[in-house]
mmCIF file of C-alpha atoms in Angstrom:
data_model
loop_
_atom_site.group_PDB
_atom_site.id
_atom_site.type_symbol
_atom_site.label_atom_id
_atom_site.label_comp_id
_atom_site.label_asym_id
_atom_site.label_seq_id
_atom_site.Cartn_x
_atom_site.Cartn_y
_atom_site.Cartn_z
ATOM 1 C CA MET A 4 -1.903 3.362 -6.602
ATOM 2 C CA ASN A 5 -3.927 1.058 -9.026
ATOM 3 C CA ALA A 6 -7.419 0.405 -7.790
ATOM 4 C CA PRO A 7 -8.172 -3.206 -7.371
ATOM 5 C CA ARG A 8 -11.282 -4.806 -8.732
ATOM 6 C CA THR A 9 -14.160 -4.529 -6.272
ATOM 7 C CA ASP A 10 -14.664 -8.362 -6.359
ATOM 8 C CA ALA A 11 -11.046 -8.856 -5.412
ATOM 9 C CA LEU A 12 -11.622 -7.167 -2.033
ATOM 10 C CA ARG A 13 -11.959 -9.025 1.219
ATOM 11 C CA ARG A 14 -12.617 -8.164 4.730
ATOM 12 C CA ILE A 15 -10.091 -8.293 7.647
ATOM 13 C CA GLY A 16 -12.239 -7.211 10.517
ATOM 14 C CA PRO A 17 -12.917 -3.351 9.868
ATOM 15 C CA PHE A 18 -10.586 -3.340 6.910
ATOM 16 C CA GLU A 19 -11.294 -3.927 3.206
ATOM 17 C CA VAL A 20 -8.091 -5.310 1.431
ATOM 18 C CA PRO A 21 -7.229 -6.847 -1.867
ATOM 19 C CA ALA A 22 -7.106 -10.531 -1.585
ATOM 20 C CA VAL A 23 -3.353 -10.650 -2.216
ATOM 21 C CA GLY A 24 -1.244 -8.623 0.125
ATOM 22 C CA LEU A 25 2.569 -8.630 0.863
ATOM 23 C CA GLY A 26 4.484 -10.578 3.257
ATOM 24 C CA CYS A 27 7.617 -8.594 4.023
ATOM 25 C CA MET A 28 9.686 -11.121 5.968
ATOM 26 C CA ASN A 29 12.076 -12.050 3.099
ATOM 27 C CA LEU A 30 13.072 -8.423 2.633
ATOM 28 C CA SER A 31 15.051 -8.894 5.847
ATOM 29 C CA HIS A 32 15.036 -12.370 7.245
ATOM 30 C CA ALA A 33 15.475 -16.089 6.742
ATOM 31 C CA TYR A 34 16.430 -16.162 2.933
ATOM 32 C CA ASP A 35 20.131 -15.504 2.710
ATOM 33 C CA THR A 36 21.436 -11.985 2.207
ATOM 34 C CA PRO A 37 18.607 -9.356 2.191
ATOM 35 C CA PRO A 38 18.333 -7.084 -0.707
ATOM 36 C CA SER A 39 19.756 -3.565 -0.561
ATOM 37 C CA PRO A 40 17.827 -0.946 1.167
ATOM 38 C CA GLY A 41 17.074 0.713 -2.223
ATOM 39 C CA ASP A 42 15.925 -2.554 -3.820
ATOM 40 C CA ALA A 43 13.802 -3.367 -0.740
ATOM 41 C CA ALA A 44 12.228 0.246 -1.000
ATOM 42 C CA LYS A 45 11.573 -0.214 -4.655
ATOM 43 C CA LEU A 46 9.780 -3.469 -3.882
ATOM 44 C CA LEU A 47 7.537 -1.957 -1.261
ATOM 45 C CA LEU A 48 6.618 0.965 -3.296
ATOM 46 C CA SER A 49 6.037 -1.186 -6.433
ATOM 47 C CA ALA A 50 3.519 -3.174 -4.320
ATOM 48 C CA LEU A 51 1.673 0.025 -3.327
ATOM 49 C CA GLU A 52 1.567 1.143 -6.816
ATOM 50 C CA ALA A 53 0.313 -2.173 -7.954
ATOM 51 C CA GLY A 54 -2.728 -1.854 -5.452
ATOM 52 C CA VAL A 55 -1.407 -3.839 -2.485
ATOM 53 C CA THR A 56 -2.726 -2.359 0.654
ATOM 54 C CA LEU A 57 -1.967 -5.087 3.303
ATOM 55 C CA PHE A 58 1.588 -5.171 4.376
ATOM 56 C CA ASP A 59 2.728 -7.840 6.930
ATOM 57 C CA THR A 60 5.816 -7.577 9.084
ATOM 58 C CA ALA A 61 6.977 -8.761 12.625
ATOM 59 C CA ALA A 62 9.335 -7.809 15.360
ATOM 60 C CA LEU A 63 11.166 -11.025 14.605
ATOM 61 C CA TYR A 64 12.055 -10.232 11.011
ATOM 62 C CA GLY A 65 15.622 -9.113 10.861
ATOM 63 C CA TYR A 66 15.289 -8.540 14.592
ATOM 64 C CA GLY A 67 13.546 -5.354 14.031
ATOM 65 C CA ALA A 68 15.100 -4.306 10.649
ATOM 66 C CA ASN A 69 12.037 -5.170 8.570
ATOM 67 C CA GLU A 70 9.736 -3.046 10.732
ATOM 68 C CA GLU A 71 12.182 -0.111 10.461
ATOM 69 C CA LEU A 72 12.297 -0.707 6.719
ATOM 70 C CA VAL A 73 8.501 -0.848 6.389
ATOM 71 C CA GLY A 74 8.033 2.187 8.545
ATOM 72 C CA ARG A 75 10.610 4.282 6.796
ATOM 73 C CA VAL A 76 9.493 3.523 3.327
ATOM 74 C CA LEU A 77 5.595 3.289 3.785
ATOM 75 C CA GLY A 78 5.371 6.001 6.462
ATOM 76 C CA PRO A 79 4.394 8.685 4.067
ATOM 77 C CA HIS A 80 1.707 6.387 2.830
ATOM 78 C CA ARG A 81 0.382 5.330 6.275
ATOM 79 C CA ASP A 82 -3.184 6.394 5.606
ATOM 80 C CA GLU A 83 -3.319 4.195 2.501
ATOM 81 C CA ILE A 84 -2.265 0.890 3.884
ATOM 82 C CA VAL A 85 -3.355 -1.709 6.538
ATOM 83 C CA LEU A 86 -0.202 -2.274 8.608
ATOM 84 C CA ALA A 87 0.175 -5.742 10.303
ATOM 85 C CA SER A 88 2.912 -6.697 12.640
ATOM 86 C CA LYS A 89 3.543 -9.342 15.325
ATOM 87 C CA CYS A 90 4.778 -9.906 18.817
ATOM 88 C CA GLY A 91 5.591 -12.990 21.004
ATOM 89 C CA MET A 92 8.510 -14.188 18.990
ATOM 90 C CA THR A 93 11.575 -11.903 18.876
ATOM 91 C CA GLY A 94 15.372 -11.910 18.543
ATOM 92 C CA VAL A 95 17.256 -11.952 21.992
ATOM 93 C CA ASP A 96 21.107 -11.805 21.905
ATOM 94 C CA GLY A 97 21.008 -12.968 18.342
ATOM 95 C CA ARG A 98 18.686 -15.986 18.718
ATOM 96 C CA ARG A 99 14.860 -16.499 18.241
ATOM 97 C CA VAL A 100 12.868 -16.491 21.405
ATOM 98 C CA ILE A 101 9.008 -17.319 21.963
ATOM 99 C CA ASP A 102 7.872 -15.226 24.847
ATOM 100 C CA GLY A 103 4.025 -14.553 25.227
ATOM 101 C CA ARG A 104 4.153 -12.996 28.702
ATOM 102 C CA PRO A 105 2.000 -9.903 28.892
ATOM 103 C CA GLU A 106 4.891 -7.711 29.976
ATOM 104 C CA THR A 107 6.842 -8.858 27.002
ATOM 105 C CA ILE A 108 4.001 -8.150 24.666
ATOM 106 C CA ARG A 109 3.595 -4.615 25.855
ATOM 107 C CA ARG A 110 7.130 -3.893 25.648
ATOM 108 C CA THR A 111 7.468 -5.425 22.118
ATOM 109 C CA ALA A 112 4.433 -3.264 21.039
ATOM 110 C CA ASP A 113 6.158 -0.079 22.158
ATOM 111 C CA GLU A 114 9.409 -0.983 20.426
ATOM 112 C CA SER A 115 7.389 -1.933 17.240
ATOM 113 C CA LEU A 116 5.424 1.446 17.105
ATOM 114 C CA ALA A 117 8.768 3.258 17.471
ATOM 115 C CA ARG A 118 10.343 1.224 14.663
ATOM 116 C CA LEU A 119 7.382 1.485 12.413
ATOM 117 C CA GLY A 120 7.051 5.160 13.101
ATOM 118 C CA THR A 121 3.244 5.124 13.781
ATOM 119 C CA ASP A 122 1.162 5.640 16.700
ATOM 120 C CA VAL A 123 -1.229 2.549 16.017
ATOM 121 C CA ILE A 124 -0.678 -0.765 14.449
ATOM 122 C CA ASP A 125 -3.807 -1.962 12.418
ATOM 123 C CA LEU A 126 -3.654 -5.639 13.054
ATOM 124 C CA TYR A 127 -1.238 -7.104 15.828
ATOM 125 C CA TYR A 128 -0.594 -10.779 15.808
ATOM 126 C CA LEU A 129 0.759 -13.143 18.595
ATOM 127 C CA HIS A 130 3.446 -14.574 16.210
ATOM 128 C CA ARG A 131 3.495 -17.919 18.167
ATOM 129 C CA LEU A 132 1.795 -19.448 21.053
ATOM 130 C CA ASP A 133 4.050 -19.698 24.180
ATOM 131 C CA PRO A 134 3.547 -22.934 25.742
ATOM 132 C CA ALA A 135 4.384 -21.634 29.093
ATOM 133 C CA VAL A 136 1.628 -18.909 29.068
ATOM 134 C CA PRO A 137 -2.087 -19.629 28.562
ATOM 135 C CA VAL A 138 -3.368 -17.937 25.415
ATOM 136 C CA GLU A 139 -5.883 -16.092 27.467
ATOM 137 C CA GLU A 140 -3.141 -14.174 29.167
ATOM 138 C CA SER A 141 -1.359 -13.272 25.996
ATOM 139 C CA VAL A 142 -4.633 -12.194 24.295
ATOM 140 C CA GLY A 143 -5.539 -10.173 27.414
ATOM 141 C CA ALA A 144 -2.378 -8.162 26.858
ATOM 142 C CA LEU A 145 -3.208 -7.673 23.228
ATOM 143 C CA ALA A 146 -6.753 -6.543 24.240
ATOM 144 C CA GLU A 147 -5.090 -4.095 26.680
ATOM 145 C CA LEU A 148 -3.204 -2.575 23.631
ATOM 146 C CA VAL A 149 -6.432 -2.224 21.763
ATOM 147 C CA ALA A 150 -7.996 -0.270 24.750
ATOM 148 C CA ALA A 151 -4.945 1.996 24.974
ATOM 149 C CA GLY A 152 -5.276 2.824 21.268
ATOM 150 C CA LYS A 153 -1.988 1.295 20.345
ATOM 151 C CA VAL A 154 -3.558 -1.482 18.260
ATOM 152 C CA ARG A 155 -6.713 -1.403 16.268
ATOM 153 C CA THR A 156 -7.303 -5.132 15.989
ATOM 154 C CA ILE A 157 -5.521 -8.451 16.872
ATOM 155 C CA GLY A 158 -4.858 -11.799 15.555
ATOM 156 C CA LEU A 159 -2.991 -15.032 16.033
ATOM 157 C CA SER A 160 -0.547 -16.915 14.009
ATOM 158 C CA GLU A 161 0.158 -20.691 13.609
ATOM 159 C CA VAL A 162 -2.400 -21.923 16.146
ATOM 160 C CA SER A 163 -5.137 -24.669 16.125
ATOM 161 C CA ALA A 164 -8.945 -24.242 15.970
ATOM 162 C CA ALA A 165 -9.222 -24.992 19.788
ATOM 163 C CA THR A 166 -6.717 -22.292 20.654
ATOM 164 C CA LEU A 167 -8.455 -19.754 18.346
ATOM 165 C CA ARG A 168 -11.753 -20.425 20.130
ATOM 166 C CA ARG A 169 -10.107 -19.936 23.555
ATOM 167 C CA ALA A 170 -8.640 -16.753 22.364
ATOM 168 C CA HIS A 171 -11.807 -15.423 20.604
ATOM 169 C CA ALA A 172 -13.740 -15.930 23.985
ATOM 170 C CA VAL A 173 -11.482 -13.299 25.616
ATOM 171 C CA HIS A 174 -11.281 -10.746 22.899
ATOM 172 C CA PRO A 175 -12.551 -10.766 19.264
ATOM 173 C CA ILE A 176 -9.756 -12.191 17.018
ATOM 174 C CA THR A 177 -9.773 -10.346 13.573
ATOM 175 C CA ALA A 178 -7.348 -12.662 11.720
ATOM 176 C CA LEU A 179 -5.638 -15.940 12.020
ATOM 177 C CA GLN A 180 -2.423 -16.275 10.015
ATOM 178 C CA ASN A 181 -1.355 -19.882 9.191
ATOM 179 C CA GLU A 182 0.703 -21.244 6.578
ATOM 180 C CA TYR A 183 -1.656 -22.534 3.722
ATOM 181 C CA SER A 184 -0.871 -23.664 0.173
ATOM 182 C CA LEU A 185 -1.349 -26.608 -2.163
ATOM 183 C CA TRP A 186 1.405 -28.426 -0.346
ATOM 184 C CA THR A 187 0.467 -27.261 3.227
ATOM 185 C CA ARG A 188 -2.993 -28.166 4.061
ATOM 186 C CA ASN A 189 -2.970 -27.977 7.892
ATOM 187 C CA PRO A 190 -5.912 -25.332 7.985
ATOM 188 C CA GLU A 191 -8.103 -27.969 6.341
ATOM 189 C CA ARG A 192 -7.987 -29.958 9.660
ATOM 190 C CA GLY A 193 -9.821 -27.235 11.607
ATOM 191 C CA THR A 194 -8.930 -23.607 11.318
ATOM 192 C CA LEU A 195 -10.419 -23.076 7.855
ATOM 193 C CA ALA A 196 -13.881 -23.966 9.024
ATOM 194 C CA ALA A 197 -13.403 -22.289 12.501
ATOM 195 C CA THR A 198 -12.364 -18.949 11.058
ATOM 196 C CA ARG A 199 -15.391 -19.075 8.715
ATOM 197 C CA GLU A 200 -17.752 -19.776 11.475
ATOM 198 C CA LEU A 201 -16.249 -17.161 13.778
ATOM 199 C CA GLY A 202 -16.033 -14.321 11.185
ATOM 200 C CA VAL A 203 -12.195 -14.349 11.365
ATOM 201 C CA ALA A 204 -10.048 -13.845 8.312
ATOM 202 C CA LEU A 205 -7.651 -16.635 7.446
ATOM 203 C CA VAL A 206 -4.406 -14.999 6.224
ATOM 204 C CA ALA A 207 -2.301 -17.487 4.280
ATOM 205 C CA PHE A 208 1.355 -17.103 4.483
ATOM 206 C CA SER A 209 3.827 -18.905 2.263
ATOM 207 C CA PRO A 210 1.019 -19.441 -0.373
ATOM 208 C CA VAL A 211 3.506 -20.250 -3.062
ATOM 209 C CA GLY A 212 5.353 -22.681 -1.011
ATOM 210 C CA ARG A 213 8.432 -20.684 -0.061
ATOM 211 C CA GLY A 214 9.237 -20.231 -3.739
ATOM 212 C CA PHE A 215 8.513 -23.946 -4.574
ATOM 213 C CA LEU A 216 5.182 -23.285 -6.329
ATOM 214 C CA THR A 217 6.724 -20.753 -8.869
ATOM 215 C CA ASP A 218 8.122 -21.047 -12.432
ATOM 216 C CA ALA A 219 11.680 -21.119 -10.841
ATOM 217 C CA PRO A 220 11.632 -23.499 -7.694
ATOM 218 C CA PRO A 221 14.816 -23.069 -5.694
ATOM 219 C CA ALA A 222 17.773 -25.210 -6.521
ATOM 220 C CA VAL A 223 18.495 -26.573 -2.954
ATOM 221 C CA ALA A 224 22.003 -27.543 -3.615
ATOM 222 C CA GLU A 225 22.732 -23.901 -4.482
ATOM 223 C CA LEU A 226 20.971 -22.432 -1.446
ATOM 224 C CA PRO A 227 23.265 -20.662 1.131
ATOM 225 C CA SER A 228 23.813 -22.539 4.370
ATOM 226 C CA ASP A 229 21.626 -19.899 6.384
ATOM 227 C CA ASP A 230 18.597 -20.217 4.026
ATOM 228 C CA ILE A 231 15.760 -21.399 6.262
ATOM 229 C CA ARG A 232 14.675 -23.978 3.552
ATOM 230 C CA ARG A 233 17.813 -25.810 4.257
ATOM 231 C CA THR A 234 16.301 -26.995 7.581
ATOM 232 C CA MET A 235 12.948 -28.067 6.078
ATOM 233 C CA PRO A 236 12.647 -31.736 5.334
ATOM 234 C CA ARG A 237 10.496 -31.427 2.224
ATOM 235 C CA PHE A 238 13.504 -29.478 0.599
ATOM 236 C CA THR A 239 16.048 -32.157 1.575
ATOM 237 C CA ASP A 240 17.596 -34.734 -0.982
ATOM 238 C CA ALA A 241 15.443 -37.390 0.605
ATOM 239 C CA HIS A 242 12.197 -35.691 -0.470
ATOM 240 C CA TYR A 243 12.693 -32.783 -2.898
ATOM 241 C CA PRO A 244 13.248 -34.873 -6.077
ATOM 242 C CA ALA A 245 9.762 -36.528 -5.612
ATOM 243 C CA ASN A 246 8.250 -33.058 -4.772
ATOM 244 C CA LEU A 247 9.726 -31.577 -7.876
ATOM 245 C CA ALA A 248 8.109 -34.281 -9.975
ATOM 246 C CA LEU A 249 4.653 -33.353 -8.442
ATOM 247 C CA ARG A 250 5.511 -29.748 -9.276
ATOM 248 C CA ALA A 251 6.145 -30.702 -12.863
ATOM 249 C CA GLU A 252 2.552 -31.961 -13.152
ATOM 250 C CA LEU A 253 1.369 -28.775 -11.634
ATOM 251 C CA ALA A 254 3.448 -26.780 -14.065
ATOM 252 C CA ALA A 255 1.896 -28.595 -16.965
ATOM 253 C CA LEU A 256 -1.629 -27.715 -15.764
ATOM 254 C CA ALA A 257 -0.750 -24.141 -15.456
ATOM 255 C CA SER A 258 0.993 -23.858 -18.758
ATOM 256 C CA ASP A 259 -1.954 -25.405 -20.617
ATOM 257 C CA ALA A 260 -4.172 -22.783 -18.916
ATOM 258 C CA GLY A 261 -1.853 -19.773 -19.826
ATOM 259 C CA LEU A 262 -0.946 -19.309 -16.150
ATOM 260 C CA THR A 263 2.166 -19.284 -14.151
ATOM 261 C CA VAL A 264 2.696 -21.873 -11.435
ATOM 262 C CA ALA A 265 2.389 -19.060 -8.793
ATOM 263 C CA GLN A 266 -0.710 -17.704 -10.228
ATOM 264 C CA LEU A 267 -2.364 -21.265 -10.196
ATOM 265 C CA ALA A 268 -1.165 -21.796 -6.722
ATOM 266 C CA LEU A 269 -2.508 -18.371 -5.431
ATOM 267 C CA ALA A 270 -5.789 -18.823 -7.303
ATOM 268 C CA TRP A 271 -6.216 -22.107 -5.516
ATOM 269 C CA VAL A 272 -5.545 -20.708 -2.071
ATOM 270 C CA LEU A 273 -8.131 -17.721 -2.671
ATOM 271 C CA SER A 274 -10.742 -20.302 -3.837
ATOM 272 C CA ARG A 275 -10.740 -21.803 -0.383
ATOM 273 C CA GLY A 276 -13.126 -19.301 1.075
ATOM 274 C CA GLU A 277 -14.199 -15.639 0.735
ATOM 275 C CA HIS A 278 -12.507 -15.011 4.150
ATOM 276 C CA VAL A 279 -9.074 -16.210 2.994
ATOM 277 C CA VAL A 280 -6.398 -13.625 2.033
ATOM 278 C CA ALA A 281 -2.978 -14.506 0.825
ATOM 279 C CA ILE A 282 0.360 -12.665 1.533
ATOM 280 C CA PRO A 283 3.119 -14.113 -0.706
ATOM 281 C CA GLY A 284 6.536 -12.560 -0.200
ATOM 282 C CA THR A 285 9.039 -11.729 -2.897
ATOM 283 C CA ARG A 286 12.145 -9.628 -3.685
ATOM 284 C CA SER A 287 11.283 -9.361 -7.402
ATOM 285 C CA VAL A 288 9.049 -6.665 -8.840
ATOM 286 C CA ASP A 289 8.271 -8.843 -11.810
ATOM 287 C CA HIS A 290 7.197 -11.728 -9.385
ATOM 288 C CA LEU A 291 5.066 -9.117 -7.437
ATOM 289 C CA ARG A 292 3.330 -8.081 -10.491
ATOM 290 C CA GLU A 293 2.733 -11.608 -11.379
ATOM 291 C CA ASP A 294 1.357 -12.415 -7.994
ATOM 292 C CA VAL A 295 -1.015 -9.387 -7.937
ATOM 293 C CA ALA A 296 -2.217 -10.140 -11.483
ATOM 294 C CA VAL A 297 -4.067 -13.240 -10.239
ATOM 295 C CA LEU A 298 -6.775 -10.886 -8.994
ATOM 296 C CA ASP A 299 -7.699 -10.226 -12.526
ATOM 297 C CA LEU A 300 -7.923 -13.905 -13.554
ATOM 298 C CA ASP A 301 -10.738 -16.209 -13.592
ATOM 299 C CA VAL A 302 -9.504 -19.696 -13.018
ATOM 300 C CA PRO A 303 -11.981 -22.580 -13.762
ATOM 301 C CA ALA A 304 -12.905 -24.661 -10.838
ATOM 302 C CA GLU A 305 -12.011 -27.781 -12.582
ATOM 303 C CA LEU A 306 -8.453 -26.637 -12.907
ATOM 304 C CA LEU A 307 -8.310 -25.732 -9.207
ATOM 305 C CA ALA A 308 -9.503 -29.128 -8.167
ATOM 306 C CA ALA A 309 -6.943 -30.708 -10.563
ATOM 307 C CA ALA A 310 -4.218 -28.672 -8.956
ATOM 308 C CA GLY A 311 -5.471 -29.665 -5.590
ATOM 309 C CA ARG A 312 -5.415 -33.440 -6.525
ATOM 310 C CA VAL A 313 -1.627 -33.219 -7.749
ATOM 311 C CA LEU A 314 -0.394 -31.469 -4.528
ATOM 312 C CA SER A 315 -2.076 -32.269 -1.199
ATOM 313 C CA ASP A 316 -1.159 -33.615 2.181
ATOM 314 C CA GLY A 317 -1.479 -36.985 0.812
ATOM 315 C CA THR A 318 1.004 -36.636 -2.136
ATOM 316 C CA VAL A 319 3.644 -34.285 -0.737
ATOM 317 C CA HIS A 320 6.794 -35.779 0.561
ATOM 318 C CA GLY A 321 8.497 -34.558 3.957
ATOM 319 C CA SER A 322 7.127 -32.361 6.726
ATOM 320 C CA ARG A 323 7.055 -28.706 6.435
ATOM 321 C CA TYR A 324 9.276 -28.168 9.565
ATOM 322 C CA ALA A 325 12.054 -30.143 11.155
ATOM 323 C CA GLU A 326 11.187 -32.308 14.098
ATOM 324 C CA ALA A 327 12.843 -29.786 16.563
ATOM 325 C CA THR A 328 10.655 -26.974 15.302
ATOM 326 C CA LEU A 329 7.359 -28.774 15.181
ATOM 327 C CA PRO A 330 6.694 -28.688 18.986
ATOM 328 C CA GLU A 331 6.691 -24.807 18.632
ATOM 329 C CA ILE A 332 3.795 -24.745 16.273
ATOM 330 C CA ASP A 333 0.218 -25.098 17.769
ATOM 331 C CA THR A 334 -1.397 -25.958 14.433
ATOM 332 C CA GLU A 335 -3.303 -29.324 13.486
ATOM 333 C CA ARG A 336 -0.995 -31.625 11.740
ATOM 334 C CA CYS A 337 -1.822 -33.597 8.697
ATOM 335 C CA GLY A 338 0.060 -36.438 7.055
ATOM 336 C CA ALA A 339 3.451 -35.378 5.826
ATOM 337 C CA ALA A 340 2.673 -31.653 6.101
ATOM 338 C CA GLY A 341 3.738 -31.869 9.695
#
C-alpha cells in the first residue's frame, strides 16, 4: 500500500483516513451490468495499493452482493482499512425498501457482518431516514450495536442539519454522508456548517456527479434502461444539453491548469472544509488512480472559486432526483438541485 501524504489525512471519528476513499456501489448496483468478479476485485485491490483505506458499501448495493464482494476481497486486509456500511434501506423481494425500525436495523447488521466476514463494522450508517420512525429510535438501535461491539461508530446518510442534531443528542454521530459536488450544493444549506460545529465528518458521495464531472461524461442516449441516471432530471433531454455546456466551461478551466475535470471537481469538494472526505466510485483502475492523485495536487484557490461559479445550485439545470424520489430525502433543498 502506498502511504498517503500526512497533509492528505482527515479524521472520521477515531479513524484517520486519506481524504479520498472509495464508494463501492457501482461495482454491484445502479449502473447497468456490474463488472465481472475478477475486474471488481482488481479495482478494490488497486484502491488499497493506491493508499485508499476508507471503503464504503451498504446492504442495499446489489441486495447484499456488494458487501459479499468487499468482504471476500478485502477480508485478508481487514486491519488495514476503515470499513463502512449502511442499514435502513435494503432490497426486499427485489425492490428497495426504507425501514428504520430498531428490529430491522439489528437484523440487517447481523446479516451485513456475515456477508462482510467480520465481527465489527467500523462505521455503520442509517442509509435513509424512515419517515415512519423517529430518528431517535433508529439511532438508539445503532447505539445498541456499538454497546454490543458489533459497530465501532455510527453515521447518517442524506439527512438535514436538524435531523443530525436530534440524532447527535442520542448518541455521537461520527459521519454524515450526503451527496456533495460542484452541481449538488445541498450541504451548503445547513449540514456543512452543522457537521463542522459538531465535530462530525461530512462524507461526500457522488463528488464527480455520477460521472458527469469527468473527462468522459455519460452519453445519456446510450445509457441502458436500468441505469439510475435515466431517472434523474438533470440527465434528461430537457436539461442535459445545458448542463453539458456548463461542463465544457469547467473542462476548459481544468485543461488550462493541467488537471482533469474529475481532479478539479474533487479538489473543490475537499476545499470545502478539513472535515470533508470524498468517496468517488469507479469501475476503472485508471480513473481510480486519477482520483487519488488529487491528494498530491495543489490547486489554486482562485481556480476553485472559478469552478464554483461555473457550476452551482444557481446554474445547474434540473433536480438531482425525480419528484417521486425527493420525499425520501431528508436533506435541505436548494434551487434546481432538489
